[in-house]
PDB file of C-alpha atoms in Angstrom:
ATOM      1  CA  MET A   1      -5.904   8.144  18.071  1.00  0.00           C
ATOM      2  CA  ASN A   2      -5.330   5.157  15.820  1.00  0.00           C
ATOM      3  CA  THR A   3      -6.900   1.776  16.456  1.00  0.00           C
ATOM      4  CA  LYS A   4      -4.894  -1.423  16.731  1.00  0.00           C
ATOM      5  CA  VAL A   5      -3.939  -3.220  13.511  1.00  0.00           C
ATOM      6  CA  LYS A   6      -6.375  -6.104  12.962  1.00  0.00           C
ATOM      7  CA  VAL A   7      -6.384  -9.181  10.749  1.00  0.00           C
ATOM      8  CA  VAL A   8      -9.415  -9.082   8.437  1.00  0.00           C
ATOM      9  CA  GLY A   9     -11.150 -12.198   7.144  1.00  0.00           C
ATOM     10  CA  ASP A  10     -12.660 -12.451   3.659  1.00  0.00           C
ATOM     11  CA  ALA A  11     -16.278 -11.212   3.782  1.00  0.00           C
ATOM     12  CA  THR A  12     -17.514 -14.173   1.728  1.00  0.00           C
ATOM     13  CA  THR A  13     -15.419 -17.121   2.895  1.00  0.00           C
ATOM     14  CA  GLY A  14     -14.271 -15.955   6.328  1.00  0.00           C
ATOM     15  CA  SER A  15     -10.766 -17.165   5.476  1.00  0.00           C
ATOM     16  CA  VAL A  16      -7.885 -14.920   6.525  1.00  0.00           C
ATOM     17  CA  ILE A  17      -5.382 -16.386   4.039  1.00  0.00           C
ATOM     18  CA  THR A  18      -6.198 -15.692   0.405  1.00  0.00           C
ATOM     19  CA  LEU A  19      -4.431 -17.562  -2.371  1.00  0.00           C
ATOM     20  CA  SER A  20      -2.695 -15.543  -5.056  1.00  0.00           C
ATOM     21  CA  GLY A  21      -2.353 -16.607  -8.706  1.00  0.00           C
ATOM     22  CA  ASN A  22       0.313 -19.133  -7.652  1.00  0.00           C
ATOM     23  CA  ALA A  23      -1.019 -21.779  -5.220  1.00  0.00           C
ATOM     24  CA  GLN A  24       2.230 -21.624  -3.187  1.00  0.00           C
ATOM     25  CA  PHE A  25       1.713 -17.993  -2.234  1.00  0.00           C
ATOM     26  CA  GLY A  26      -1.006 -15.961  -0.615  1.00  0.00           C
ATOM     27  CA  TYR A  27      -1.687 -12.967   1.557  1.00  0.00           C
ATOM     28  CA  VAL A  28      -3.359 -11.818   4.748  1.00  0.00           C
ATOM     29  CA  ARG A  29      -5.257  -8.503   4.843  1.00  0.00           C
ATOM     30  CA  LEU A  30      -4.700  -6.086   7.738  1.00  0.00           C
ATOM     31  CA  GLU A  31      -6.684  -2.966   8.605  1.00  0.00           C
ATOM     32  CA  GLN A  32      -6.281  -0.024  10.953  1.00  0.00           C
ATOM     33  CA  VAL A  33      -8.550   2.974  11.505  1.00  0.00           C
ATOM     34  CA  ARG A  34      -6.462   6.134  11.638  1.00  0.00           C
ATOM     35  CA  SER A  35      -7.121   9.734  12.581  1.00  0.00           C
ATOM     36  CA  VAL A  36      -6.173  11.939   9.634  1.00  0.00           C
ATOM     37  CA  ILE A  37      -6.084  15.731   9.597  1.00  0.00           C
ATOM     38  CA  ASP A  38      -6.341  17.183   6.085  1.00  0.00           C
ATOM     39  CA  ASP A  39      -4.798  20.388   4.705  1.00  0.00           C
ATOM     40  CA  ASN A  40      -7.793  22.378   5.979  1.00  0.00           C
ATOM     41  CA  GLY A  41      -7.345  21.117   9.548  1.00  0.00           C
ATOM     42  CA  PHE A  42     -10.385  18.817   9.342  1.00  0.00           C
ATOM     43  CA  LEU A  43     -10.164  15.560  11.330  1.00  0.00           C
ATOM     44  CA  ARG A  44     -11.513  12.350   9.818  1.00  0.00           C
ATOM     45  CA  ARG A  45     -11.286   8.693  10.825  1.00  0.00           C
ATOM     46  CA  LYS A  46     -10.184   6.597   7.844  1.00  0.00           C
ATOM     47  CA  PRO A  47      -9.576   2.872   7.466  1.00  0.00           C
ATOM     48  CA  VAL A  48      -6.175   2.017   5.997  1.00  0.00           C
ATOM     49  CA  SER A  49      -5.388  -1.512   4.863  1.00  0.00           C
ATOM     50  CA  THR A  50      -2.425  -3.489   3.590  1.00  0.00           C
ATOM     51  CA  LEU A  51      -1.506  -7.036   2.654  1.00  0.00           C
ATOM     52  CA  ILE A  52       1.127  -9.341   4.105  1.00  0.00           C
ATOM     53  CA  HIS A  53       2.315 -11.550   1.233  1.00  0.00           C
ATOM     54  CA  GLY A  54       4.071 -14.832   1.775  1.00  0.00           C
ATOM     55  CA  ASP A  55       4.477 -18.545   1.270  1.00  0.00           C
ATOM     56  CA  ILE A  56       1.194 -20.311   2.156  1.00  0.00           C
ATOM     57  CA  ASN A  57       2.876 -22.642   4.659  1.00  0.00           C
ATOM     58  CA  GLU A  58       4.594 -19.740   6.417  1.00  0.00           C
ATOM     59  CA  LEU A  59       1.357 -17.743   6.560  1.00  0.00           C
ATOM     60  CA  LYS A  60      -0.462 -20.769   8.022  1.00  0.00           C
ATOM     61  CA  ALA A  61       2.314 -21.237  10.611  1.00  0.00           C
ATOM     62  CA  MET A  62       1.621 -17.708  11.913  1.00  0.00           C
ATOM     63  CA  ASN A  63      -1.891 -18.847  12.998  1.00  0.00           C
ATOM     64  CA  PHE A  64      -3.560 -15.617  11.897  1.00  0.00           C
ATOM     65  CA  TYR A  65      -7.267 -15.354  12.749  1.00  0.00           C
ATOM     66  CA  ALA A  66      -9.972 -12.793  11.943  1.00  0.00           C
ATOM     67  CA  GLY A  67     -10.068  -9.976  14.467  1.00  0.00           C
ATOM     68  CA  GLN A  68      -6.572 -10.715  15.768  1.00  0.00           C
ATOM     69  CA  GLU A  69      -4.830  -7.554  16.989  1.00  0.00           C
ATOM     70  CA  LEU A  70      -1.217  -7.118  15.972  1.00  0.00           C
ATOM     71  CA  PRO A  71       1.430  -4.787  17.401  1.00  0.00           C
ATOM     72  CA  GLY A  72       2.640  -2.008  15.133  1.00  0.00           C
ATOM     73  CA  GLN A  73       0.977   0.153  12.535  1.00  0.00           C
ATOM     74  CA  ILE A  74       0.177   0.527   8.866  1.00  0.00           C
ATOM     75  CA  VAL A  75       2.113   3.329   7.175  1.00  0.00           C
ATOM     76  CA  ILE A  76       1.585   5.005   3.817  1.00  0.00           C
ATOM     77  CA  LYS A  77       4.544   5.358   1.476  1.00  0.00           C
ATOM     78  CA  GLU A  78       4.398   7.637  -1.553  1.00  0.00           C
ATOM     79  CA  ALA A  79       7.177   8.055  -4.102  1.00  0.00           C
ATOM     80  CA  LEU A  80       7.882   9.406  -7.579  1.00  0.00           C
ATOM     81  CA  GLU A  81       9.544   6.121  -8.601  1.00  0.00           C
ATOM     82  CA  PRO A  82       7.496   2.906  -8.956  1.00  0.00           C
ATOM     83  CA  PHE A  83       7.756   0.418  -6.099  1.00  0.00           C
ATOM     84  CA  ASN A  84       7.592  -2.441  -8.621  1.00  0.00           C
ATOM     85  CA  SER A  85       9.161  -1.899 -12.048  1.00  0.00           C
ATOM     86  CA  LYS A  86       7.346  -4.925 -13.569  1.00  0.00           C
ATOM     87  CA  THR A  87       3.858  -3.603 -12.765  1.00  0.00           C
ATOM     88  CA  PRO A  88       4.254   0.085 -11.869  1.00  0.00           C
ATOM     89  CA  GLU A  89       0.622   0.885 -12.723  1.00  0.00           C
ATOM     90  CA  ARG A  90      -0.684  -1.106  -9.765  1.00  0.00           C
ATOM     91  CA  ASP A  91       0.703   1.404  -7.252  1.00  0.00           C
ATOM     92  CA  LEU A  92      -0.410   4.627  -8.973  1.00  0.00           C
ATOM     93  CA  LYS A  93      -2.106   7.109  -6.644  1.00  0.00           C
ATOM     94  CA  VAL A  94      -5.532   7.741  -8.203  1.00  0.00           C
ATOM     95  CA  ALA A  95      -7.875  10.525  -7.076  1.00  0.00           C
ATOM     96  CA  GLY A  96     -11.091   8.885  -5.922  1.00  0.00           C
ATOM     97  CA  SER A  97     -13.575   7.879  -8.600  1.00  0.00           C
ATOM     98  CA  THR A  98     -12.117  10.271 -11.207  1.00  0.00           C
ATOM     99  CA  GLY A  99      -9.578   7.737 -12.437  1.00  0.00           C
ATOM    100  CA  ILE A 100      -7.043  10.578 -12.664  1.00  0.00           C
ATOM    101  CA  VAL A 101      -3.519   9.842 -11.476  1.00  0.00           C
ATOM    102  CA  CYS A 102      -2.175  12.315  -8.919  1.00  0.00           C
ATOM    103  CA  THR A 103       1.042  13.963 -10.083  1.00  0.00           C
ATOM    104  CA  PHE A 104       3.860  16.138  -8.786  1.00  0.00           C
ATOM    105  CA  GLU A 105       5.563  18.373 -11.354  1.00  0.00           C
ATOM    106  CA  GLY A 106       4.126  16.172 -14.100  1.00  0.00           C
ATOM    107  CA  ALA A 107       5.425  12.899 -12.643  1.00  0.00           C
ATOM    108  CA  PRO A 108       2.960  10.270 -11.381  1.00  0.00           C
ATOM    109  CA  ILE A 109       2.837   9.613  -7.650  1.00  0.00           C
ATOM    110  CA  TYR A 110       3.065   5.985  -6.523  1.00  0.00           C
ATOM    111  CA  ARG A 111       1.433   4.925  -3.250  1.00  0.00           C
ATOM    112  CA  LYS A 112       1.456   1.782  -1.158  1.00  0.00           C
ATOM    113  CA  THR A 113       0.745   0.798   2.409  1.00  0.00           C
ATOM    114  CA  VAL A 114       2.937  -1.436   4.542  1.00  0.00           C
ATOM    115  CA  TYR A 115       2.677  -3.049   7.949  1.00  0.00           C
ATOM    116  CA  THR A 116       5.523  -2.375  10.361  1.00  0.00           C
ATOM    117  CA  THR A 117       6.288  -3.002  14.009  1.00  0.00           C
ATOM    118  CA  ALA A 118       8.710  -0.057  14.096  1.00  0.00           C
ATOM    119  CA  SER A 119       7.311   2.456  16.571  1.00  0.00           C
ATOM    120  CA  ASN A 120       9.046   5.400  14.886  1.00  0.00           C
ATOM    121  CA  ALA A 121       7.756   4.690  11.358  1.00  0.00           C
ATOM    122  CA  THR A 122       5.903   7.588   9.745  1.00  0.00           C
ATOM    123  CA  ASP A 123       3.976   8.181   6.558  1.00  0.00           C
ATOM    124  CA  THR A 124       5.918   9.453   3.547  1.00  0.00           C
ATOM    125  CA  LEU A 125       3.472  11.630   1.604  1.00  0.00           C
ATOM    126  CA  ILE A 126       3.810  13.672  -1.575  1.00  0.00           C
ATOM    127  CA  LYS A 127       1.285  16.464  -2.103  1.00  0.00           C
ATOM    128  CA  HIS A 128      -0.100  16.331  -5.632  1.00  0.00           C
ATOM    129  CA  ASP A 129      -0.078  19.495  -7.743  1.00  0.00           C
ATOM    130  CA  ASN A 130      -2.623  18.665 -10.469  1.00  0.00           C
ATOM    131  CA  VAL A 131      -5.365  20.290  -8.405  1.00  0.00           C
ATOM    132  CA  ASP A 132      -7.078  22.111 -11.307  1.00  0.00           C
ATOM    133  CA  GLN A 133      -7.359  18.893 -13.328  1.00  0.00           C
ATOM    134  CA  LEU A 134      -8.967  17.140 -10.361  1.00  0.00           C
ATOM    135  CA  ARG A 135     -11.354  20.041  -9.630  1.00  0.00           C
ATOM    136  CA  ASP A 136     -12.506  19.947 -13.261  1.00  0.00           C
ATOM    137  CA  ALA A 137     -13.067  16.195 -13.087  1.00  0.00           C
ATOM    138  CA  TYR A 138     -15.057  16.457  -9.856  1.00  0.00           C
ATOM    139  CA  ALA A 139     -17.101  19.320 -11.339  1.00  0.00           C
ATOM    140  CA  VAL A 140     -17.955  17.171 -14.371  1.00  0.00           C
ATOM    141  CA  GLN A 141     -18.991  14.316 -12.078  1.00  0.00           C
ATOM    142  CA  ALA A 142     -21.149  16.671  -9.998  1.00  0.00           C
ATOM    143  CA  GLY A 143     -22.705  18.073 -13.179  1.00  0.00           C
ATOM    144  CA  LYS A 144     -23.587  14.597 -14.408  1.00  0.00           C
ATOM    145  CA  SER A 145     -25.307  13.672 -11.162  1.00  0.00           C
ATOM    146  CA  SER A 146     -27.213  16.978 -11.179  1.00  0.00           C
ATOM    147  CA  ALA A 147     -28.211  16.460 -14.805  1.00  0.00           C
ATOM    148  CA  ILE A 148     -29.496  12.964 -14.009  1.00  0.00           C
ATOM    149  CA  GLU A 149     -31.523  14.239 -11.054  1.00  0.00           C
ATOM    150  CA  ASN A 150     -32.927  17.112 -13.138  1.00  0.00           C
ATOM    151  CA  ALA A 151     -33.885  14.729 -15.937  1.00  0.00           C
ATOM    152  CA  ARG A 152     -36.159  12.690 -13.675  1.00  0.00           C
ATOM    153  CA  PRO A 153     -39.817  13.527 -14.229  1.00  0.00           C
ATOM    154  CA  ALA A 154     -41.572  15.092 -11.294  1.00  0.00           C
ATOM    155  CA  GLU A 155     -44.326  12.627 -10.484  1.00  0.00           C
ATOM    156  CA  ASP A 156     -46.948  12.695  -7.835  1.00  0.00           C
ATOM    157  CA  LEU A 157     -46.827   9.220  -6.343  1.00  0.00           C
ATOM    158  CA  SER A 158     -49.570   9.781  -3.780  1.00  0.00           C
ATOM    159  CA  ILE A 159     -52.684   7.654  -4.138  1.00  0.00           C
TER     160      ILE A 159
END
């Protein structure tokens, strides 16, 4: 079961409308907690967020407030073509903390989230196929954390 889509305020300022680089435009952040079942059949609850971009005056006219519940859902869209040709790198699907871009048949996968009120909207997902590259990267990360823990001197801190 998915939760309702909620308007999220900035953790520092509490403001729900954030200005972009141009003072005429801004965005509102939305979040929804979704039930996701992975390829192994394991259920997890995951927060998914998106931004509603717009003219500042139009965003203000909507009277958004923190915690406000909105109808609809947040959907995930993945594609092999960039969503924005001017800055395609901003939508690359990256595997966790590895920094490695997920690919399908050598092509990068692009990912974005969007808010919609369409009740029949569904996620469009592309399964990445650079699994071995990602396993190697995660193994290196795990090895580094183990090496750091093993390098710590065993001290008796009792007094």
